[in-house]
PDB file of C-alpha atoms in Angstrom:
ATOM      1  CA  MET A   1     -24.795   7.204 -53.004  1.00 73.00           C
ATOM      2  CA  GLY A   2     -24.391   9.263 -55.791  1.00 73.00           C
ATOM      3  CA  GLU A   3     -23.403   8.794 -59.751  1.00 77.00           C
ATOM      4  CA  ALA A   4     -20.632   7.147 -60.374  1.00 73.00           C
ATOM      5  CA  TRP A   5     -20.142   8.990 -63.688  1.00 64.00           C
ATOM      6  CA  PHE A   6     -20.046  12.922 -63.598  1.00 57.00           C
ATOM      7  CA  MET A   7     -18.140  15.683 -64.853  1.00 59.00           C
ATOM      8  CA  GLY A   8     -17.866  19.326 -62.763  1.00 65.00           C
ATOM      9  CA  SER A   9     -18.016  19.879 -59.493  1.00 71.00           C
ATOM     10  CA  GLU A  10     -22.253  18.796 -58.947  1.00 77.00           C
ATOM     11  CA  ARG A  11     -22.799  14.601 -58.725  1.00 77.00           C
ATOM     12  CA  GLU A  12     -26.350  14.529 -58.662  1.00 81.00           C
ATOM     13  CA  MET A  13     -26.692  11.815 -55.224  1.00 83.00           C
ATOM     14  CA  TYR A  14     -29.965   9.318 -54.850  1.00 86.00           C
ATOM     15  CA  THR A  15     -31.653  11.039 -52.234  1.00 87.00           C
ATOM     16  CA  GLY A  16     -35.071   9.196 -53.308  1.00 89.00           C
ATOM     17  CA  LEU A  17     -33.718   5.522 -51.799  1.00 90.00           C
ATOM     18  CA  MET A  18     -33.243   6.958 -48.523  1.00 89.00           C
ATOM     19  CA  GLN A  19     -37.386   7.093 -48.174  1.00 92.00           C
ATOM     20  CA  SER A  20     -37.909   4.049 -45.582  1.00 90.00           C
ATOM     21  CA  ASP A  21     -40.479   2.533 -48.177  1.00 92.00           C
ATOM     22  CA  PRO A  22     -39.009   0.906 -51.288  1.00 92.00           C
ATOM     23  CA  GLN A  23     -41.910   0.999 -53.098  1.00 92.00           C
ATOM     24  CA  ASP A  24     -41.588   4.995 -52.407  1.00 92.00           C
ATOM     25  CA  TRP A  25     -38.182   4.750 -54.027  1.00 93.00           C
ATOM     26  CA  PRO A  26     -37.979   6.740 -57.835  1.00 91.00           C
ATOM     27  CA  SER A  27     -37.980   4.437 -60.511  1.00 91.00           C
ATOM     28  CA  ARG A  28     -34.889   6.529 -62.694  1.00 91.00           C
ATOM     29  CA  GLU A  29     -32.983   6.651 -59.429  1.00 91.00           C
ATOM     30  CA  LEU A  30     -33.082   3.214 -58.395  1.00 92.00           C
ATOM     31  CA  ARG A  31     -31.500   2.085 -62.171  1.00 91.00           C
ATOM     32  CA  ASP A  32     -29.559   4.434 -61.945  1.00 90.00           C
ATOM     33  CA  ALA A  33     -28.141   3.118 -58.725  1.00 89.00           C
ATOM     34  CA  LEU A  34     -27.848  -0.245 -59.543  1.00 91.00           C
ATOM     35  CA  GLU A  35     -26.321   0.744 -62.711  1.00 91.00           C
ATOM     36  CA  ALA A  36     -23.495   2.850 -61.304  1.00 88.00           C
ATOM     37  CA  LEU A  37     -22.958  -0.080 -59.114  1.00 89.00           C
ATOM     38  CA  THR A  38     -22.693  -2.023 -61.999  1.00 90.00           C
ATOM     39  CA  THR A  39     -20.345   0.108 -64.159  1.00 89.00           C
ATOM     40  CA  GLY A  40     -18.222   2.038 -61.268  1.00 85.00           C
ATOM     41  CA  PRO A  41     -16.282  -0.878 -60.013  1.00 83.00           C
ATOM     42  CA  LYS A  42     -15.632  -2.273 -63.598  1.00 81.00           C
ATOM     43  CA  ALA A  43     -13.662   1.785 -64.309  1.00 78.00           C
ATOM     44  CA  PHE A  44     -12.962   2.770 -61.239  1.00 77.00           C
ATOM     45  CA  GLY A  45     -12.470  -0.119 -58.511  1.00 77.00           C
ATOM     46  CA  HIS A  46     -12.918  -0.544 -55.136  1.00 78.00           C
ATOM     47  CA  ILE A  47     -14.823   2.103 -53.438  1.00 81.00           C
ATOM     48  CA  ASP A  48     -16.614   1.331 -49.453  1.00 86.00           C
ATOM     49  CA  GLU A  49     -19.416   3.857 -51.122  1.00 86.00           C
ATOM     50  CA  TRP A  50     -20.771   1.235 -53.580  1.00 85.00           C
ATOM     51  CA  SER A  51     -19.473  -1.860 -51.592  1.00 89.00           C
ATOM     52  CA  GLU A  52     -22.578  -0.015 -48.786  1.00 89.00           C
ATOM     53  CA  TRP A  53     -25.295   0.577 -51.083  1.00 88.00           C
ATOM     54  CA  PHE A  54     -24.698  -3.330 -52.494  1.00 90.00           C
ATOM     55  CA  GLU A  55     -25.170  -4.451 -48.942  1.00 89.00           C
ATOM     56  CA  PHE A  56     -28.865  -1.937 -49.029  1.00 89.00           C
ATOM     57  CA  LEU A  57     -30.054  -2.166 -52.202  1.00 88.00           C
ATOM     58  CA  PRO A  58     -30.619  -5.502 -53.163  1.00 86.00           C
ATOM     59  CA  PRO A  59     -33.221  -7.140 -50.524  1.00 85.00           C
ATOM     60  CA  ARG A  60     -34.714  -4.277 -50.654  1.00 88.00           C
ATOM     61  CA  VAL A  61     -35.506  -3.882 -54.230  1.00 89.00           C
ATOM     62  CA  LEU A  62     -37.307  -7.362 -54.229  1.00 83.00           C
ATOM     63  CA  GLU A  63     -39.462  -5.818 -51.581  1.00 82.00           C
ATOM     64  CA  ARG A  64     -40.972  -3.819 -54.770  1.00 83.00           C
ATOM     65  CA  THR A  65     -43.871  -3.905 -56.457  1.00 71.00           C
ATOM     66  CA  GLU A  66     -42.320  -4.023 -59.393  1.00 76.00           C
ATOM     67  CA  ASP A  67     -39.186  -5.501 -60.387  1.00 74.00           C
ATOM     68  CA  ARG A  68     -39.184  -5.943 -63.529  1.00 79.00           C
ATOM     69  CA  ASP A  69     -37.606  -3.639 -64.781  1.00 81.00           C
ATOM     70  CA  VAL A  70     -34.597  -3.700 -62.595  1.00 91.00           C
ATOM     71  CA  TYR A  71     -34.083  -7.683 -62.697  1.00 93.00           C
ATOM     72  CA  GLU A  72     -31.279  -7.496 -65.305  1.00 95.00           C
ATOM     73  CA  LEU A  73     -30.193  -4.417 -63.585  1.00 94.00           C
ATOM     74  CA  LEU A  74     -29.832  -6.088 -60.130  1.00 94.00           C
ATOM     75  CA  VAL A  75     -28.054  -9.124 -60.898  1.00 96.00           C
ATOM     76  CA  SER A  76     -25.511  -7.923 -63.400  1.00 96.00           C
ATOM     77  CA  ALA A  77     -24.542  -5.753 -59.428  1.00 94.00           C
ATOM     78  CA  VAL A  78     -24.418  -9.244 -58.167  1.00 96.00           C
ATOM     79  CA  PHE A  79     -21.600 -10.978 -60.820  1.00 96.00           C
ATOM     80  CA  VAL A  80     -19.698  -6.840 -60.008  1.00 94.00           C
ATOM     81  CA  HIS A  81     -19.668  -7.442 -56.108  1.00 93.00           C
ATOM     82  CA  CYS A  82     -20.015 -10.867 -55.703  1.00 95.00           C
ATOM     83  CA  LEU A  83     -16.898 -11.387 -58.524  1.00 94.00           C
ATOM     84  CA  ASP A  84     -15.450 -14.573 -56.861  1.00 96.00           C
ATOM     85  CA  PRO A  85     -18.066 -16.839 -56.847  1.00 96.00           C
ATOM     86  CA  ALA A  86     -17.300 -18.676 -53.694  1.00 96.00           C
ATOM     87  CA  LEU A  87     -18.047 -15.618 -51.367  1.00 96.00           C
ATOM     88  CA  PRO A  88     -15.337 -15.375 -49.215  1.00 95.00           C
ATOM     89  CA  GLU A  89     -16.086 -11.672 -48.436  1.00 91.00           C
ATOM     90  CA  PHE A  90     -19.353 -12.679 -47.849  1.00 92.00           C
ATOM     91  CA  PRO A  91     -21.356 -14.634 -44.492  1.00 93.00           C
ATOM     92  CA  PRO A  92     -22.613 -18.240 -45.370  1.00 88.00           C
ATOM     93  CA  ARG A  93     -25.916 -17.499 -45.912  1.00 94.00           C
ATOM     94  CA  PHE A  94     -25.669 -15.226 -48.070  1.00 94.00           C
ATOM     95  CA  ARG A  95     -25.063 -17.976 -50.710  1.00 96.00           C
ATOM     96  CA  MET A  96     -28.488 -19.478 -50.256  1.00 96.00           C
ATOM     97  CA  ASP A  97     -30.442 -15.691 -49.663  1.00 94.00           C
ATOM     98  CA  LEU A  98     -29.552 -15.342 -53.501  1.00 95.00           C
ATOM     99  CA  LEU A  99     -30.083 -18.884 -55.000  1.00 96.00           C
ATOM    100  CA  ASP A 100     -33.759 -18.335 -53.068  1.00 95.00           C
ATOM    101  CA  THR A 101     -34.721 -14.720 -54.399  1.00 93.00           C
ATOM    102  CA  LEU A 102     -33.396 -13.561 -57.369  1.00 94.00           C
ATOM    103  CA  GLY A 103     -32.458 -17.524 -58.246  1.00 95.00           C
ATOM    104  CA  ARG A 104     -36.279 -18.075 -58.246  1.00 95.00           C
ATOM    105  CA  ARG A 105     -37.355 -14.971 -60.115  1.00 93.00           C
ATOM    106  CA  LEU A 106     -38.667 -16.870 -63.056  1.00 95.00           C
ATOM    107  CA  MET A 107     -40.798 -19.377 -60.814  1.00 95.00           C
ATOM    108  CA  ALA A 108     -42.885 -16.530 -59.402  1.00 92.00           C
ATOM    109  CA  PRO A 109     -46.472 -16.606 -60.554  1.00 93.00           C
ATOM    110  CA  SER A 110     -46.467 -13.516 -62.077  1.00 91.00           C
ATOM    111  CA  CYS A 111     -44.555 -15.093 -64.913  1.00 94.00           C
ATOM    112  CA  TRP A 112     -46.751 -18.189 -65.458  1.00 95.00           C
ATOM    113  CA  SER A 113     -50.252 -18.498 -66.728  1.00 93.00           C
ATOM    114  CA  ASP A 114     -52.042 -21.983 -66.232  1.00 92.00           C
ATOM    115  CA  GLY A 115     -48.914 -23.740 -66.207  1.00 91.00           C
ATOM    116  CA  HIS A 116     -47.002 -22.158 -69.622  1.00 93.00           C
ATOM    117  CA  ALA A 117     -44.160 -20.176 -69.749  1.00 94.00           C
ATOM    118  CA  GLY A 118     -45.295 -16.071 -69.815  1.00 91.00           C
ATOM    119  CA  GLY A 119     -47.335 -14.682 -67.306  1.00 87.00           C
ATOM    120  CA  SER A 120     -48.969 -10.724 -66.461  1.00 86.00           C
ATOM    121  CA  ASP A 121     -45.583  -8.604 -66.016  1.00 86.00           C
ATOM    122  CA  GLY A 122     -43.596 -10.080 -68.835  1.00 88.00           C
ATOM    123  CA  LEU A 123     -41.112 -10.595 -67.207  1.00 92.00           C
ATOM    124  CA  LEU A 124     -40.439 -14.099 -68.909  1.00 94.00           C
ATOM    125  CA  GLN A 125     -41.817 -13.995 -72.146  1.00 92.00           C
ATOM    126  CA  PRO A 126     -39.503 -17.429 -74.120  1.00 94.00           C
ATOM    127  CA  LEU A 127     -41.655 -16.202 -77.534  1.00 91.00           C
ATOM    128  CA  SER A 128     -42.035 -12.913 -78.387  1.00 87.00           C
ATOM    129  CA  ASN A 129     -42.941 -10.954 -81.446  1.00 83.00           C
ATOM    130  CA  THR A 130     -38.747 -10.917 -82.757  1.00 84.00           C
ATOM    131  CA  TYR A 131     -37.752 -12.776 -86.205  1.00 88.00           C
ATOM    132  CA  TYR A 132     -36.233 -15.030 -83.603  1.00 93.00           C
ATOM    133  CA  GLY A 133     -38.973 -16.257 -81.429  1.00 92.00           C
ATOM    134  CA  LEU A 134     -37.446 -17.480 -78.566  1.00 95.00           C
ATOM    135  CA  GLU A 135     -35.577 -14.982 -76.085  1.00 95.00           C
ATOM    136  CA  ALA A 136     -32.996 -17.359 -74.367  1.00 97.00           C
ATOM    137  CA  HIS A 137     -31.631 -13.340 -73.930  1.00 97.00           C
ATOM    138  CA  GLY A 138     -32.569 -10.453 -70.820  1.00 96.00           C
ATOM    139  CA  ALA A 139     -33.582 -12.042 -67.806  1.00 96.00           C
ATOM    140  CA  PHE A 140     -33.868 -15.418 -68.712  1.00 97.00           C
ATOM    141  CA  SER A 141     -30.384 -15.589 -69.430  1.00 98.00           C
ATOM    142  CA  ALA A 142     -29.546 -14.056 -66.543  1.00 97.00           C
ATOM    143  CA  ALA A 143     -31.362 -16.392 -64.200  1.00 97.00           C
ATOM    144  CA  CYS A 144     -29.754 -18.817 -65.290  1.00 98.00           C
ATOM    145  CA  CYS A 145     -26.420 -17.425 -65.304  1.00 98.00           C
ATOM    146  CA  LEU A 146     -26.595 -16.032 -61.986  1.00 98.00           C
ATOM    147  CA  VAL A 147     -27.272 -19.812 -60.524  1.00 98.00           C
ATOM    148  CA  LEU A 148     -25.332 -21.515 -62.227  1.00 98.00           C
ATOM    149  CA  ARG A 149     -22.188 -19.425 -61.348  1.00 98.00           C
ATOM    150  CA  TYR A 150     -23.319 -19.616 -57.744  1.00 98.00           C
ATOM    151  CA  LEU A 151     -25.421 -22.724 -56.753  1.00 98.00           C
ATOM    152  CA  ASP A 152     -23.379 -25.384 -55.515  1.00 97.00           C
ATOM    153  CA  ALA A 153     -21.268 -27.762 -57.654  1.00 98.00           C
ATOM    154  CA  GLU A 154     -23.253 -31.151 -56.232  1.00 98.00           C
ATOM    155  CA  ALA A 155     -26.389 -29.723 -56.540  1.00 98.00           C
ATOM    156  CA  VAL A 156     -26.451 -28.539 -60.816  1.00 98.00           C
ATOM    157  CA  ASP A 157     -28.390 -32.023 -61.136  1.00 98.00           C
ATOM    158  CA  GLY A 158     -30.313 -31.570 -59.251  1.00 98.00           C
ATOM    159  CA  TRP A 159     -31.236 -28.365 -60.424  1.00 98.00           C
ATOM    160  CA  LEU A 160     -30.764 -29.339 -64.579  1.00 98.00           C
ATOM    161  CA  ALA A 161     -33.812 -31.894 -63.694  1.00 98.00           C
ATOM    162  CA  SER A 162     -36.204 -29.724 -62.069  1.00 98.00           C
ATOM    163  CA  VAL A 163     -35.157 -27.553 -65.140  1.00 98.00           C
ATOM    164  CA  LEU A 164     -36.070 -29.962 -68.368  1.00 98.00           C
ATOM    165  CA  ALA A 165     -39.076 -31.145 -65.405  1.00 97.00           C
ATOM    166  CA  ILE A 166     -40.888 -28.295 -66.466  1.00 97.00           C
ATOM    167  CA  ASP A 167     -43.672 -29.114 -68.560  1.00 96.00           C
ATOM    168  CA  ASP A 168     -43.479 -25.876 -71.348  1.00 97.00           C
ATOM    169  CA  ALA A 169     -42.873 -26.735 -74.410  1.00 96.00           C
ATOM    170  CA  ALA A 170     -41.500 -22.757 -75.215  1.00 96.00           C
ATOM    171  CA  TRP A 171     -40.207 -22.964 -71.800  1.00 98.00           C
ATOM    172  CA  ARG A 172     -37.454 -25.786 -72.598  1.00 98.00           C
ATOM    173  CA  CYS A 173     -36.658 -24.731 -76.073  1.00 98.00           C
ATOM    174  CA  VAL A 174     -35.785 -21.331 -74.204  1.00 98.00           C
ATOM    175  CA  PHE A 175     -33.494 -23.285 -72.377  1.00 98.00           C
ATOM    176  CA  VAL A 176     -31.921 -25.343 -74.964  1.00 98.00           C
ATOM    177  CA  VAL A 177     -30.964 -21.756 -76.946  1.00 98.00           C
ATOM    178  CA  TRP A 178     -29.405 -20.707 -73.786  1.00 98.00           C
ATOM    179  CA  LEU A 179     -27.255 -23.793 -73.601  1.00 98.00           C
ATOM    180  CA  ALA A 180     -26.307 -23.017 -76.930  1.00 98.00           C
ATOM    181  CA  GLY A 181     -25.288 -19.447 -76.217  1.00 98.00           C
ATOM    182  CA  ALA A 182     -24.126 -20.485 -73.433  1.00 98.00           C
ATOM    183  CA  SER A 183     -21.109 -22.966 -74.667  1.00 98.00           C
ATOM    184  CA  THR A 184     -18.312 -20.568 -74.714  1.00 97.00           C
ATOM    185  CA  LEU A 185     -18.893 -19.530 -70.754  1.00 98.00           C
ATOM    186  CA  VAL A 186     -19.215 -23.237 -69.657  1.00 98.00           C
ATOM    187  CA  LEU A 187     -17.269 -25.238 -72.237  1.00 98.00           C
ATOM    188  CA  ASP A 188     -13.786 -22.489 -72.670  1.00 97.00           C
ATOM    189  CA  ALA A 189     -14.347 -20.619 -69.443  1.00 95.00           C
ATOM    190  CA  GLY A 190     -15.559 -17.582 -71.789  1.00 96.00           C
ATOM    191  CA  GLN A 191     -16.371 -14.310 -69.895  1.00 97.00           C
ATOM    192  CA  PRO A 192     -19.387 -11.980 -71.064  1.00 97.00           C
ATOM    193  CA  ASP A 193     -17.951  -9.481 -72.442  1.00 94.00           C
ATOM    194  CA  ARG A 194     -16.279 -11.432 -74.980  1.00 93.00           C
ATOM    195  CA  LEU A 195     -19.032 -13.425 -76.051  1.00 94.00           C
ATOM    196  CA  GLU A 196     -19.610 -13.150 -80.067  1.00 94.00           C
ATOM    197  CA  ASN A 197     -22.910 -15.193 -80.734  1.00 97.00           C
ATOM    198  CA  PRO A 198     -24.564 -15.285 -83.866  1.00 97.00           C
ATOM    199  CA  GLN A 199     -27.963 -12.961 -82.859  1.00 96.00           C
ATOM    200  CA  HIS A 200     -30.150 -17.070 -82.856  1.00 97.00           C
ATOM    201  CA  LEU A 201     -28.296 -17.702 -79.671  1.00 98.00           C
ATOM    202  CA  ASP A 202     -28.055 -14.437 -78.590  1.00 98.00           C
ATOM    203  CA  ILE A 203     -28.096 -14.922 -74.480  1.00 98.00           C
ATOM    204  CA  ASP A 204     -27.235 -10.841 -73.026  1.00 97.00           C
ATOM    205  CA  TRP A 205     -28.256  -9.695 -70.471  1.00 97.00           C
ATOM    206  CA  ASN A 206     -28.659  -5.765 -69.052  1.00 94.00           C
ATOM    207  CA  TRP A 207     -24.576  -4.868 -69.156  1.00 93.00           C
ATOM    208  CA  SER A 208     -23.874  -8.302 -69.365  1.00 95.00           C
ATOM    209  CA  PHE A 209     -21.154  -7.349 -72.017  1.00 93.00           C
ATOM    210  CA  LEU A 210     -18.762  -5.472 -69.096  1.00 91.00           C
ATOM    211  CA  HIS A 211     -18.334  -9.238 -67.219  1.00 94.00           C
ATOM    212  CA  ASP A 212     -14.862 -10.223 -67.391  1.00 93.00           C
ATOM    213  CA  GLY A 213     -14.148 -11.453 -64.362  1.00 92.00           C
ATOM    214  CA  SER A 214     -12.082  -8.769 -63.095  1.00 90.00           C
ATOM    215  CA  ASP A 215     -12.599  -5.630 -61.164  1.00 84.00           C
ATOM    216  CA  PRO A 216     -11.792  -3.341 -62.451  1.00 80.00           C
ATOM    217  CA  SER A 217     -11.709  -3.878 -66.043  1.00 78.00           C
ATOM    218  CA  ARG A 218      -8.447  -6.056 -67.155  1.00 78.00           C
ATOM    219  CA  LYS A 219      -9.360  -3.354 -70.295  1.00 77.00           C
ATOM    220  CA  LEU A 220      -8.232  -0.968 -67.751  1.00 77.00           C
ATOM    221  CA  GLU A 221      -6.199  -2.657 -65.139  1.00 82.00           C
ATOM    222  CA  PRO A 222      -4.189  -5.421 -67.407  1.00 85.00           C
ATOM    223  CA  ASP A 223      -2.873  -7.222 -64.507  1.00 85.00           C
ATOM    224  CA  ALA A 224      -6.016  -7.261 -61.961  1.00 82.00           C
ATOM    225  CA  PRO A 225      -6.622 -10.813 -60.672  1.00 85.00           C
ATOM    226  CA  GLN A 226      -9.523 -12.383 -62.984  1.00 91.00           C
ATOM    227  CA  PHE A 227     -12.233 -15.042 -61.986  1.00 95.00           C
ATOM    228  CA  ALA A 228     -13.740 -17.327 -63.870  1.00 96.00           C
ATOM    229  CA  PHE A 229     -17.379 -16.719 -64.355  1.00 97.00           C
ATOM    230  CA  PHE A 230     -18.632 -20.451 -64.023  1.00 98.00           C
ATOM    231  CA  PRO A 231     -16.143 -22.076 -62.077  1.00 97.00           C
ATOM    232  CA  GLU A 232     -14.722 -25.010 -63.469  1.00 98.00           C
ATOM    233  CA  PRO A 233     -16.580 -27.609 -60.671  1.00 98.00           C
ATOM    234  CA  GLN A 234     -20.076 -26.533 -61.663  1.00 98.00           C
ATOM    235  CA  ALA A 235     -19.277 -26.260 -65.290  1.00 98.00           C
ATOM    236  CA  GLN A 236     -17.910 -30.168 -64.803  1.00 98.00           C
ATOM    237  CA  ALA A 237     -20.858 -31.240 -63.879  1.00 98.00           C
ATOM    238  CA  LEU A 238     -23.550 -29.546 -66.077  1.00 98.00           C
ATOM    239  CA  ARG A 239     -22.017 -31.002 -68.891  1.00 98.00           C
ATOM    240  CA  ALA A 240     -22.107 -34.155 -67.082  1.00 98.00           C
ATOM    241  CA  ALA A 241     -25.669 -33.722 -65.779  1.00 98.00           C
ATOM    242  CA  LEU A 242     -26.153 -32.828 -69.482  1.00 98.00           C
ATOM    243  CA  LYS A 243     -25.697 -35.944 -70.503  1.00 98.00           C
ATOM    244  CA  ARG A 244     -27.461 -37.497 -67.778  1.00 98.00           C
ATOM    245  CA  HIS A 245     -30.470 -35.967 -68.781  1.00 98.00           C
ATOM    246  CA  LEU A 246     -30.358 -34.543 -72.383  1.00 98.00           C
ATOM    247  CA  ASP A 247     -30.607 -36.245 -75.361  1.00 98.00           C
ATOM    248  CA  LEU A 248     -30.785 -35.656 -79.491  1.00 98.00           C
ATOM    249  CA  ALA A 249     -34.199 -37.287 -79.755  1.00 98.00           C
ATOM    250  CA  THR A 250     -35.260 -35.249 -76.924  1.00 98.00           C
ATOM    251  CA  MET A 251     -34.844 -32.320 -78.226  1.00 98.00           C
ATOM    252  CA  VAL A 252     -36.455 -33.425 -81.836  1.00 98.00           C
ATOM    253  CA  ARG A 253     -40.027 -33.908 -79.622  1.00 98.00           C
ATOM    254  CA  TRP A 254     -39.521 -31.034 -77.501  1.00 98.00           C
ATOM    255  CA  GLY A 255     -39.560 -29.114 -81.467  1.00 97.00           C
ATOM    256  CA  GLU A 256     -42.405 -31.392 -82.132  1.00 97.00           C
ATOM    257  CA  GLN A 257     -44.481 -29.374 -79.458  1.00 96.00           C
ATOM    258  CA  LEU A 258     -42.665 -25.781 -79.983  1.00 95.00           C
ATOM    259  CA  THR A 259     -44.078 -26.361 -84.097  1.00 93.00           C
ATOM    260  CA  ALA A 260     -47.505 -27.329 -82.603  1.00 91.00           C
ATOM    261  CA  LEU A 261     -48.112 -23.602 -80.559  1.00 88.00           C
ATOM    262  CA  PRO A 262     -49.811 -21.384 -82.013  1.00 79.00           C
ATOM    263  CA  LEU A 263     -47.048 -19.302 -83.633  1.00 75.00           C
ATOM    264  CA  ALA A 264     -48.579 -16.241 -84.568  1.00 65.00           C
ATOM    265  CA  ASP A 265     -46.769 -13.475 -83.099  1.00 66.00           C
ATOM    266  CA  VAL A 266     -43.851 -14.650 -84.039  1.00 71.00           C
ATOM    267  CA  ASP A 267     -41.814 -15.432 -87.464  1.00 82.00           C
ATOM    268  CA  ARG A 268     -42.622 -19.381 -87.600  1.00 87.00           C
ATOM    269  CA  THR A 269     -39.549 -20.516 -89.951  1.00 90.00           C
ATOM    270  CA  THR A 270     -37.095 -18.329 -88.281  1.00 93.00           C
ATOM    271  CA  THR A 271     -38.030 -19.355 -84.840  1.00 93.00           C
ATOM    272  CA  LEU A 272     -38.055 -23.520 -85.748  1.00 94.00           C
ATOM    273  CA  TRP A 273     -35.029 -23.046 -87.848  1.00 96.00           C
ATOM    274  CA  GLN A 274     -33.549 -21.379 -84.625  1.00 97.00           C
ATOM    275  CA  TYR A 275     -34.669 -24.027 -82.311  1.00 97.00           C
ATOM    276  CA  ASP A 276     -32.869 -26.916 -84.826  1.00 98.00           C
ATOM    277  CA  ALA A 277     -29.985 -24.327 -84.802  1.00 98.00           C
ATOM    278  CA  ALA A 278     -29.441 -24.748 -81.764  1.00 98.00           C
ATOM    279  CA  VAL A 279     -30.199 -28.462 -80.981  1.00 98.00           C
ATOM    280  CA  LEU A 280     -27.626 -29.400 -83.599  1.00 98.00           C
ATOM    281  CA  HIS A 281     -24.922 -26.438 -81.535  1.00 98.00           C
ATOM    282  CA  VAL A 282     -25.745 -28.367 -78.214  1.00 98.00           C
ATOM    283  CA  VAL A 283     -25.468 -32.015 -79.076  1.00 98.00           C
ATOM    284  CA  GLU A 284     -22.212 -31.113 -81.094  1.00 98.00           C
ATOM    285  CA  ARG A 285     -20.589 -28.903 -78.162  1.00 98.00           C
ATOM    286  CA  TYR A 286     -21.503 -30.265 -75.026  1.00 98.00           C
ATOM    287  CA  GLY A 287     -21.628 -34.289 -76.728  1.00 97.00           C
ATOM    288  CA  LEU A 288     -24.961 -35.429 -76.182  1.00 96.00           C
ATOM    289  CA  ASN A 289     -25.992 -38.759 -77.586  1.00 89.00           C
TER     290      ASN A 289
END
């Protein structure tokens, strides 16, 4: 496989990825290859080389002991190559393989410490030392979007219940921020490339701004077929599940638990305001009690 974007007669080839052991793959070549798999089809349309390498790379990337720096890229590549959430071009088992691996990556022991979100590998960090400390963007958003996009609609209620059942204040509060930031995608059939969230509701991930539901991008091919980012059955199932499992009183209680956390490394005032603003947004947009 080679680079997608180049000028001149020489095209860089990612020969390091031909090594049999994924642990030996050069990190830079892997990142560049995943970026090519993501950006190439959006600009140039389908090329067999990219489809073949998409089938080759993801399962082997997951064999690597260190995937933190490429997880978001890998999810973005999936969104590009699995453009139709119904996955008609893939074998039946592919959907569950996708959800059981990339979809559960944040449940790995390395993402948790003593039962709390935020482990040694740094992939899941719901609280950061930024101005708005609840980080719903990055890997957290990529994982939530992947699951909701490809999970069978009848399984969405159970997924949401399991997410909310995790007894960790930071995890629950950052999920509320994600719900607020994702409301345009869930309620208005929006696409990630058109998200214009304020900073405190940011749910972007690596290359999310490319995803417009078409291949190539409609910016280049206005008549290209377009698929919903979240299929309507999944979006409807999430809306119904939220009304069963979440309400204002519960989110207020989580906010009190967030206040009790030692927020020494984050901006306490703006982070608590961020959460309160997200709660109001979720209640209003999703019509919760």
